[in-house]
Amino acid sequence: MGYPKKVKLVEVGPRDGLQNESRNVSVDLRVNLINQLSACGFPVIEAGSFVSPKWVPQMANTIDVLSRIDKNSFTSYPVLVPNLRGLEEAIEADAKEIAIFGSATEGFSHRNINCSIAASLKKFEPIVDRAIKEGIKIRGYISVVLGCPVEGEVHPEKVADVAKALMDMGCYEISLGDTIGMGTPTKVQRLLDILSRDIQVTQIAGHFHDTYGQALANIFTSLQYGVSTFDCSVAGLGGCPFAGEGASGNVATEDVLFMLNGMDIETGIDINKLVSVGEFVSNELEKPSASKAGRALLSLSKVRTNRTSNHG
Ligand code: HMG
Ligand code: MG
């Protein structure tokens, strides 16, 4: 069975994870988290959003986060931008990569960015034009590609239309968001069959949520199509606001990495360091990690440490 030998993991915890926290998330914590993730070897770490702080208060002061983090030369630190105002701030913050974010359904588009799909694409055009002039890379997100909390089933053709529009505009990659985690391997196959007619699989990223425990199966399915970029969130940060209290959100990075390591797929990420970061952020947020691999590896390392200290 064929799959890529190398995978790019996009760590979205500091943005997609923390944006869903009900408690206040300080700039200090965000900077500390990003610095620790940088030390794990991620090629991409989403650092925040330049969106309305009324809509997403946890991402306020992203400009301070960007100015304070220790940047690796090999890591990209993209920020989400919904409009030209957000882009101006990203430029001021010296961001080298941004992400614009649309939706596969009208219902979710209105809920997330307060406009129709067509209006969102119109808004994105000048953002992309200006970003390209500034030498900034642009990633395109599409939410609710495998199920929508407002409209239910989503037709793959609708996703393909938005994906094509974003690629034509100048995005270098499209991240497919299974925002409410309703995707299953068969649905993923159907979507990738249609999308891969217009877009190369190397320009597609999978952004799966583990709300119904399907994320790793969906990633495995995508790997078989040749998809080699996946978004994930340390400790599975980021509950899904539409799935009820306690439901998992973004797939946990530790779980994805454990699977990829087991398949001998190269990522460049140190799993032991990552597990410690998961423990750190879970302690800071005073909640258990949502990563099964993270919890198991942590308890294993504690058992080993105890054994070593007991034996002197
Ligand atoms: P709006 O209300 O239609 O627009 O919001 P507006 O232009 O009338 O602005 C409303 C207020 O926001 C105004 O303030 C603006 O100044 C301010 P007020 O006059 O009321 O005091 N504002 C801004 N402030 C700071 N930075 C800005 C900015 N723009 C306006 N750039 C808007 C439209 C898009 C701004 C709003 O809907 C918004 O910010 N939405 C954010 C949505 C968001 O961040 N969602 C989460 C990210 S997407 C996601 O998580 C999914 C993903 O992970 C994939 C997946 O899982 O599916 C990517
Ligand atoms: Mg997400």
Coordinates of C-alpha atoms and ligand atoms in Angstrom, one line a residue:
M1 CA 0.0 0.0 0.0
G2 CA 1.5 3.3 -1.0
Y3 CA 1.8 6.4 1.1
P4 CA 4.2 9.4 1.4
K5 CA 7.5 8.7 3.2
K6 CA 7.5 12.3 4.6
V7 CA 4.7 14.2 6.1
K8 CA 4.4 17.9 7.1
L9 CA 2.6 18.4 10.4
V10 CA 1.1 21.8 10.9
E11 CA 0.7 22.5 14.7
V12 CA -2.4 24.5 15.2
G13 CA -2.7 24.3 19.0
P14 CA -1.7 27.9 19.7
R15 CA -4.4 29.2 17.4
D16 CA -7.1 26.7 16.7
G17 CA -6.6 25.0 20.1
L18 CA -6.5 28.1 22.3
Q19 CA -9.1 30.1 20.4
N20 CA -11.7 27.6 21.8
E21 CA -10.6 27.9 25.5
S22 CA -13.3 29.4 27.6
R23 CA -10.8 30.8 30.1
N24 CA -8.5 33.7 29.4
V25 CA -5.3 32.8 27.5
S26 CA -2.4 35.1 28.3
V27 CA 0.1 36.3 25.8
D28 CA 2.8 34.8 28.1
L29 CA 1.2 31.3 27.9
R30 CA 0.8 31.6 24.1
V31 CA 4.5 32.7 23.7
N32 CA 5.7 30.0 26.0
L33 CA 3.7 27.3 24.2
I34 CA 4.9 28.4 20.7
N35 CA 8.5 28.4 21.9
Q36 CA 8.3 24.9 23.3
L37 CA 6.6 23.7 20.1
S38 CA 9.4 25.3 18.1
A39 CA 11.9 23.2 20.0
C40 CA 10.1 20.0 19.0
G41 CA 11.0 20.6 15.3
F42 CA 7.6 21.6 13.7
P43 CA 7.9 23.1 10.2
V44 CA 4.7 25.1 10.7
I45 CA 3.2 26.5 13.9
E46 CA 0.0 28.6 13.7
A47 CA 0.8 31.5 15.9
G48 CA -2.6 33.4 16.2
S49 CA -5.3 35.3 14.3
F50 CA -5.8 39.0 13.4
V51 CA -9.6 38.7 13.7
S52 CA -12.1 40.7 15.7
P53 CA -11.4 40.3 19.4
K54 CA -15.1 40.5 20.0
W55 CA -15.6 37.4 18.0
V56 CA -12.5 35.5 19.3
P57 CA -11.1 37.2 22.4
Q58 CA -8.5 34.5 23.0
M59 CA -6.6 35.6 19.9
A60 CA -6.4 39.3 20.9
N61 CA -2.9 40.7 21.0
T62 CA -1.5 38.3 18.4
I63 CA 0.9 41.1 17.4
D64 CA 2.5 40.9 20.8
V65 CA 2.8 37.1 20.5
L66 CA 4.5 37.4 17.1
S67 CA 7.0 40.0 18.4
R68 CA 7.9 37.9 21.5
I69 CA 8.4 34.4 20.2
D70 CA 11.8 33.0 19.4
K71 CA 11.5 32.1 15.7
N72 CA 13.3 29.1 14.2
S73 CA 14.7 29.7 10.7
F74 CA 13.1 26.4 9.5
T75 CA 9.6 27.1 11.0
S76 CA 6.8 29.1 9.5
Y77 CA 4.5 30.9 11.9
P78 CA 1.3 31.7 9.9
V79 CA -1.6 33.8 11.3
L80 CA -5.3 33.9 10.3
V81 CA -6.5 37.0 8.5
P82 CA -10.2 37.6 7.7
N83 CA -9.9 41.0 6.0
L84 CA -7.5 43.8 4.8
R85 CA -7.4 45.2 8.3
G86 CA -6.1 41.9 9.6
L87 CA -3.6 41.7 6.8
E88 CA -2.3 45.2 7.7
E89 CA -1.7 44.0 11.2
A90 CA 0.0 40.8 10.0
I91 CA 2.3 42.9 7.8
E92 CA 3.1 45.2 10.8
A93 CA 3.9 42.0 12.8
D94 CA 6.3 40.9 10.0
A95 CA 4.3 37.7 9.4
K96 CA 5.7 35.7 6.5
E97 CA 2.6 33.6 6.0
I98 CA -1.1 34.1 6.5
A99 CA -4.2 31.9 6.2
I100 CA -7.5 33.0 4.8
F101 CA -10.5 31.0 5.8
G102 CA -13.7 30.3 4.0
S103 CA -16.5 27.7 4.2
A104 CA -18.1 25.0 2.2
T105 CA -21.6 26.0 3.2
E106 CA -23.5 29.3 3.4
G107 CA -24.7 28.6 6.9
F108 CA -21.3 28.2 8.4
S109 CA -19.8 31.0 6.4
H110 CA -22.4 33.4 7.9
R111 CA -21.8 31.9 11.4
N112 CA -18.0 32.1 11.2
I113 CA -17.2 35.3 9.2
N114 CA -20.6 36.9 8.9
C115 CA -20.9 36.9 5.1
S116 CA -21.9 34.6 2.2
I117 CA -19.3 32.3 0.4
A118 CA -19.3 34.6 -2.6
A119 CA -18.8 37.7 -0.5
S120 CA -16.0 36.0 1.4
L121 CA -14.2 35.1 -1.8
K122 CA -14.5 38.7 -3.0
K123 CA -13.0 39.9 0.3
F124 CA -10.1 37.4 0.0
E125 CA -9.0 38.7 -3.5
P126 CA -7.5 42.0 -2.4
I127 CA -5.9 40.3 0.6
V128 CA -4.2 37.7 -1.5
D129 CA -3.1 40.3 -4.1
R130 CA -1.6 42.5 -1.4
A131 CA 0.0 39.6 0.4
I132 CA 1.6 38.3 -2.8
K133 CA 3.1 41.8 -3.4
E134 CA 4.5 41.8 0.1
G135 CA 6.1 38.3 -0.5
I136 CA 3.7 36.7 2.1
K137 CA 2.6 33.1 1.5
I138 CA -1.1 32.4 1.6
R139 CA -2.8 29.2 2.8
G140 CA -6.5 28.7 2.2
Y141 CA -8.8 27.0 4.7
I142 CA -12.2 25.6 4.0
S143 CA -14.4 24.7 7.0
V144 CA -17.1 22.1 7.3
V145 CA -16.0 20.0 4.3
L146 CA -17.4 16.8 5.7
G147 CA -20.4 17.9 7.6
C148 CA -21.9 21.2 8.7
P149 CA -23.6 22.1 12.0
V150 CA -26.0 24.3 10.2
E151 CA -26.7 22.5 6.9
G152 CA -25.8 18.8 7.6
E153 CA -24.4 16.9 4.6
V154 CA -22.0 18.8 2.4
H155 CA -21.6 17.9 -1.3
P156 CA -17.9 17.4 -2.3
E157 CA -18.6 19.5 -5.4
K158 CA -19.2 22.5 -3.2
V159 CA -15.9 22.0 -1.5
A160 CA -14.2 21.7 -4.8
D161 CA -15.7 25.0 -6.1
V162 CA -14.3 26.9 -3.1
A163 CA -11.0 25.1 -3.2
K164 CA -10.6 25.9 -6.9
A165 CA -11.4 29.6 -6.3
L166 CA -8.8 29.8 -3.5
M167 CA -6.1 28.1 -5.6
D168 CA -6.9 30.3 -8.6
M169 CA -6.5 33.3 -6.3
G170 CA -3.0 32.3 -5.3
C171 CA -3.1 30.1 -2.2
Y172 CA -0.3 27.6 -2.2
E173 CA -2.2 25.0 -0.2
I174 CA -5.8 24.2 0.8
S175 CA -6.5 22.9 4.3
L176 CA -9.7 20.8 4.4
G177 CA -11.4 21.4 7.7
D178 CA -13.7 18.6 9.1
T179 CA -14.8 21.2 11.6
I180 CA -17.3 19.0 13.5
G181 CA -15.5 15.7 13.0
M182 CA -18.4 14.1 11.1
G183 CA -16.0 12.7 8.4
T184 CA -15.5 8.9 8.0
P185 CA -13.0 7.2 5.6
T186 CA -15.6 6.7 2.9
K187 CA -16.6 10.3 3.0
V188 CA -12.9 11.3 2.8
Q189 CA -12.4 9.1 -0.2
R190 CA -15.4 10.6 -2.0
L191 CA -14.1 14.1 -1.3
L192 CA -10.5 13.4 -2.4
D193 CA -11.7 11.6 -5.5
I194 CA -13.5 14.8 -6.6
L195 CA -10.9 17.3 -5.3
S196 CA -8.0 15.6 -6.9
R197 CA -9.5 16.2 -10.4
D198 CA -8.6 19.9 -10.1
I199 CA -6.0 20.1 -7.3
Q200 CA -2.7 18.1 -6.8
V201 CA -2.8 16.1 -3.6
T202 CA 0.5 17.7 -2.6
Q203 CA -1.4 21.0 -2.4
I204 CA -4.1 19.5 -0.1
A205 CA -3.9 19.4 3.7
G206 CA -6.1 17.4 6.0
H207 CA -7.5 19.2 9.1
F208 CA -9.4 16.5 10.9
H209 CA -11.3 16.8 14.2
D210 CA -11.6 13.8 16.5
T211 CA -15.0 14.5 17.8
Y212 CA -16.4 11.1 16.9
G213 CA -13.0 9.3 17.0
Q214 CA -12.5 9.2 13.2
A215 CA -9.5 11.5 12.8
L216 CA -6.7 8.9 12.6
A217 CA -8.8 6.7 10.2
N218 CA -9.4 9.7 8.0
I219 CA -5.7 10.7 8.1
F220 CA -4.7 7.1 7.1
T221 CA -7.2 7.2 4.3
S222 CA -5.8 10.6 3.1
L223 CA -2.2 9.2 3.3
Q224 CA -3.3 6.5 0.8
Y225 CA -4.3 9.2 -1.6
G226 CA -0.9 10.8 -1.3
V227 CA -1.9 13.7 1.0
S228 CA 1.2 14.6 3.0
T229 CA 0.2 17.6 5.1
F230 CA -1.9 17.4 8.2
D231 CA -3.0 19.9 10.8
C232 CA -3.1 18.8 14.4
S233 CA -3.1 20.3 17.9
V234 CA -0.9 19.4 20.9
A235 CA -2.9 17.6 23.6
G236 CA -5.9 17.8 21.2
L237 CA -6.5 21.4 22.3
G238 CA -9.7 23.0 21.0
G239 CA -13.0 21.5 21.8
C240 CA -15.7 21.7 19.1
P241 CA -18.2 24.4 20.2
F242 CA -21.0 22.6 18.3
A243 CA -20.5 19.1 19.7
G244 CA -21.2 19.6 23.4
E245 CA -19.2 19.9 26.6
G246 CA -16.2 17.6 26.7
A247 CA -16.2 16.5 23.1
S248 CA -12.8 16.2 21.4
G249 CA -11.7 18.9 18.9
N250 CA -8.7 18.9 16.7
V251 CA -6.9 15.7 16.4
A252 CA -4.1 15.5 18.9
T253 CA -0.6 15.9 17.5
E254 CA 0.8 13.2 19.8
D255 CA -1.7 10.7 18.4
V256 CA -0.9 11.6 14.8
L257 CA 2.8 11.5 15.4
F258 CA 2.7 8.1 17.2
M259 CA 0.8 6.6 14.2
L260 CA 3.2 8.2 11.6
N261 CA 6.3 7.0 13.6
G262 CA 4.8 3.5 13.6
M263 CA 4.5 3.7 9.8
D264 CA 8.1 4.9 9.5
I265 CA 6.9 8.2 8.0
E266 CA 9.4 11.0 8.6
T267 CA 8.2 14.3 10.2
G268 CA 11.3 15.7 11.9
I269 CA 9.4 16.1 15.2
D270 CA 10.6 14.8 18.6
I271 CA 7.8 12.9 20.2
N272 CA 9.3 13.0 23.7
K273 CA 9.6 16.7 23.7
L274 CA 6.1 17.0 22.3
V275 CA 4.6 14.8 25.1
S276 CA 6.2 17.2 27.6
V277 CA 4.6 20.2 25.8
G278 CA 1.3 18.4 26.0
E279 CA 1.7 17.9 29.7
F280 CA 2.8 21.5 30.2
V281 CA -0.2 23.0 28.4
S282 CA -2.7 20.6 30.0
N283 CA -1.4 21.6 33.4
E284 CA -1.6 25.3 32.5
L285 CA -5.2 25.0 31.3
E286 CA -6.0 22.7 34.3
K287 CA -7.6 20.0 32.2
P288 CA -6.6 16.5 31.1
S289 CA -4.9 16.0 27.7
A290 CA -7.2 14.8 25.0
S291 CA -4.4 12.8 23.5
K292 CA -4.4 9.0 24.2
A293 CA -0.8 8.6 23.0
G294 CA 0.3 11.6 25.0
R295 CA -1.3 10.3 28.2
A296 CA 0.1 6.7 27.6
L297 CA 3.6 7.9 26.8
L298 CA 3.7 10.2 29.8
S299 CA 2.6 7.5 32.2
L300 CA 5.2 5.1 30.7
S301 CA 8.0 7.6 31.2
K302 CA 6.9 8.2 34.8
V303 CA 6.9 4.5 35.5
R304 CA 10.4 4.2 34.0
T305 CA 11.6 7.2 36.0
N306 CA 10.2 5.7 39.2
R307 CA 11.9 2.4 38.5
T308 CA 15.2 4.0 37.8
S309 CA 15.1 6.1 41.0
N310 CA 13.9 3.1 43.1
H311 CA 16.9 1.1 41.8
G312 CA 19.2 4.0 42.7
Ligands
HMG1 P1 -18.2 41.7 11.0 O1 -19.0 42.0 12.3 O2 -19.1 41.3 9.9 O3 -17.3 42.9 10.4 O4 -17.1 40.7 11.3 P2 -17.1 44.3 10.7 O5 -16.1 44.8 9.7 O6 -18.4 45.1 10.9 O7 -16.3 44.4 12.2 C1 -17.0 44.1 13.4 C2 -16.1 44.5 14.5 O8 -14.9 43.8 14.5 C3 -15.7 46.0 14.4 O9 -15.5 46.5 15.8 C4 -14.4 46.0 13.7 O10 -13.6 47.1 14.0 C5 -13.7 44.7 14.3 P3 -16.6 47.4 16.5 O11 -16.8 48.6 15.6 O12 -17.8 46.6 16.6 O13 -15.9 47.8 17.8 N1 -12.8 44.1 13.3 C6 -11.6 43.7 13.6 N2 -10.9 43.9 14.8 C7 -9.6 43.4 14.7 N3 -9.0 42.8 13.7 C8 -9.7 42.7 12.5 C9 -11.0 43.2 12.5 N4 -12.0 43.2 11.5 C10 -13.1 43.8 12.1 N5 -9.1 42.1 11.5 C11 -15.1 39.4 10.9 C12 -16.4 40.1 10.3 C13 -14.6 38.5 9.8 C14 -14.1 40.5 11.3 C15 -15.6 38.6 12.1 O14 -16.6 37.8 11.8 C16 -14.4 37.8 12.7 O15 -13.5 38.3 13.2 N6 -14.6 36.5 12.7 C17 -13.6 35.6 13.2 C18 -13.9 34.2 13.0 C19 -12.8 33.3 13.5 O16 -11.7 33.7 13.8 N7 -13.1 32.0 13.5 C20 -12.2 31.0 13.9 C21 -11.2 30.7 12.9 S1 -11.8 29.6 11.6 C22 -11.6 28.1 12.3 O17 -11.3 28.0 13.4 C23 -11.8 26.9 11.4 C24 -10.5 26.3 11.0 O18 -9.7 25.9 12.1 C25 -10.8 25.0 10.2 C26 -11.7 24.1 10.8 O19 -11.5 23.6 11.9 O20 -12.8 23.9 10.1 C27 -9.7 27.3 10.2
MG2 MG -9.9 23.1 13.6

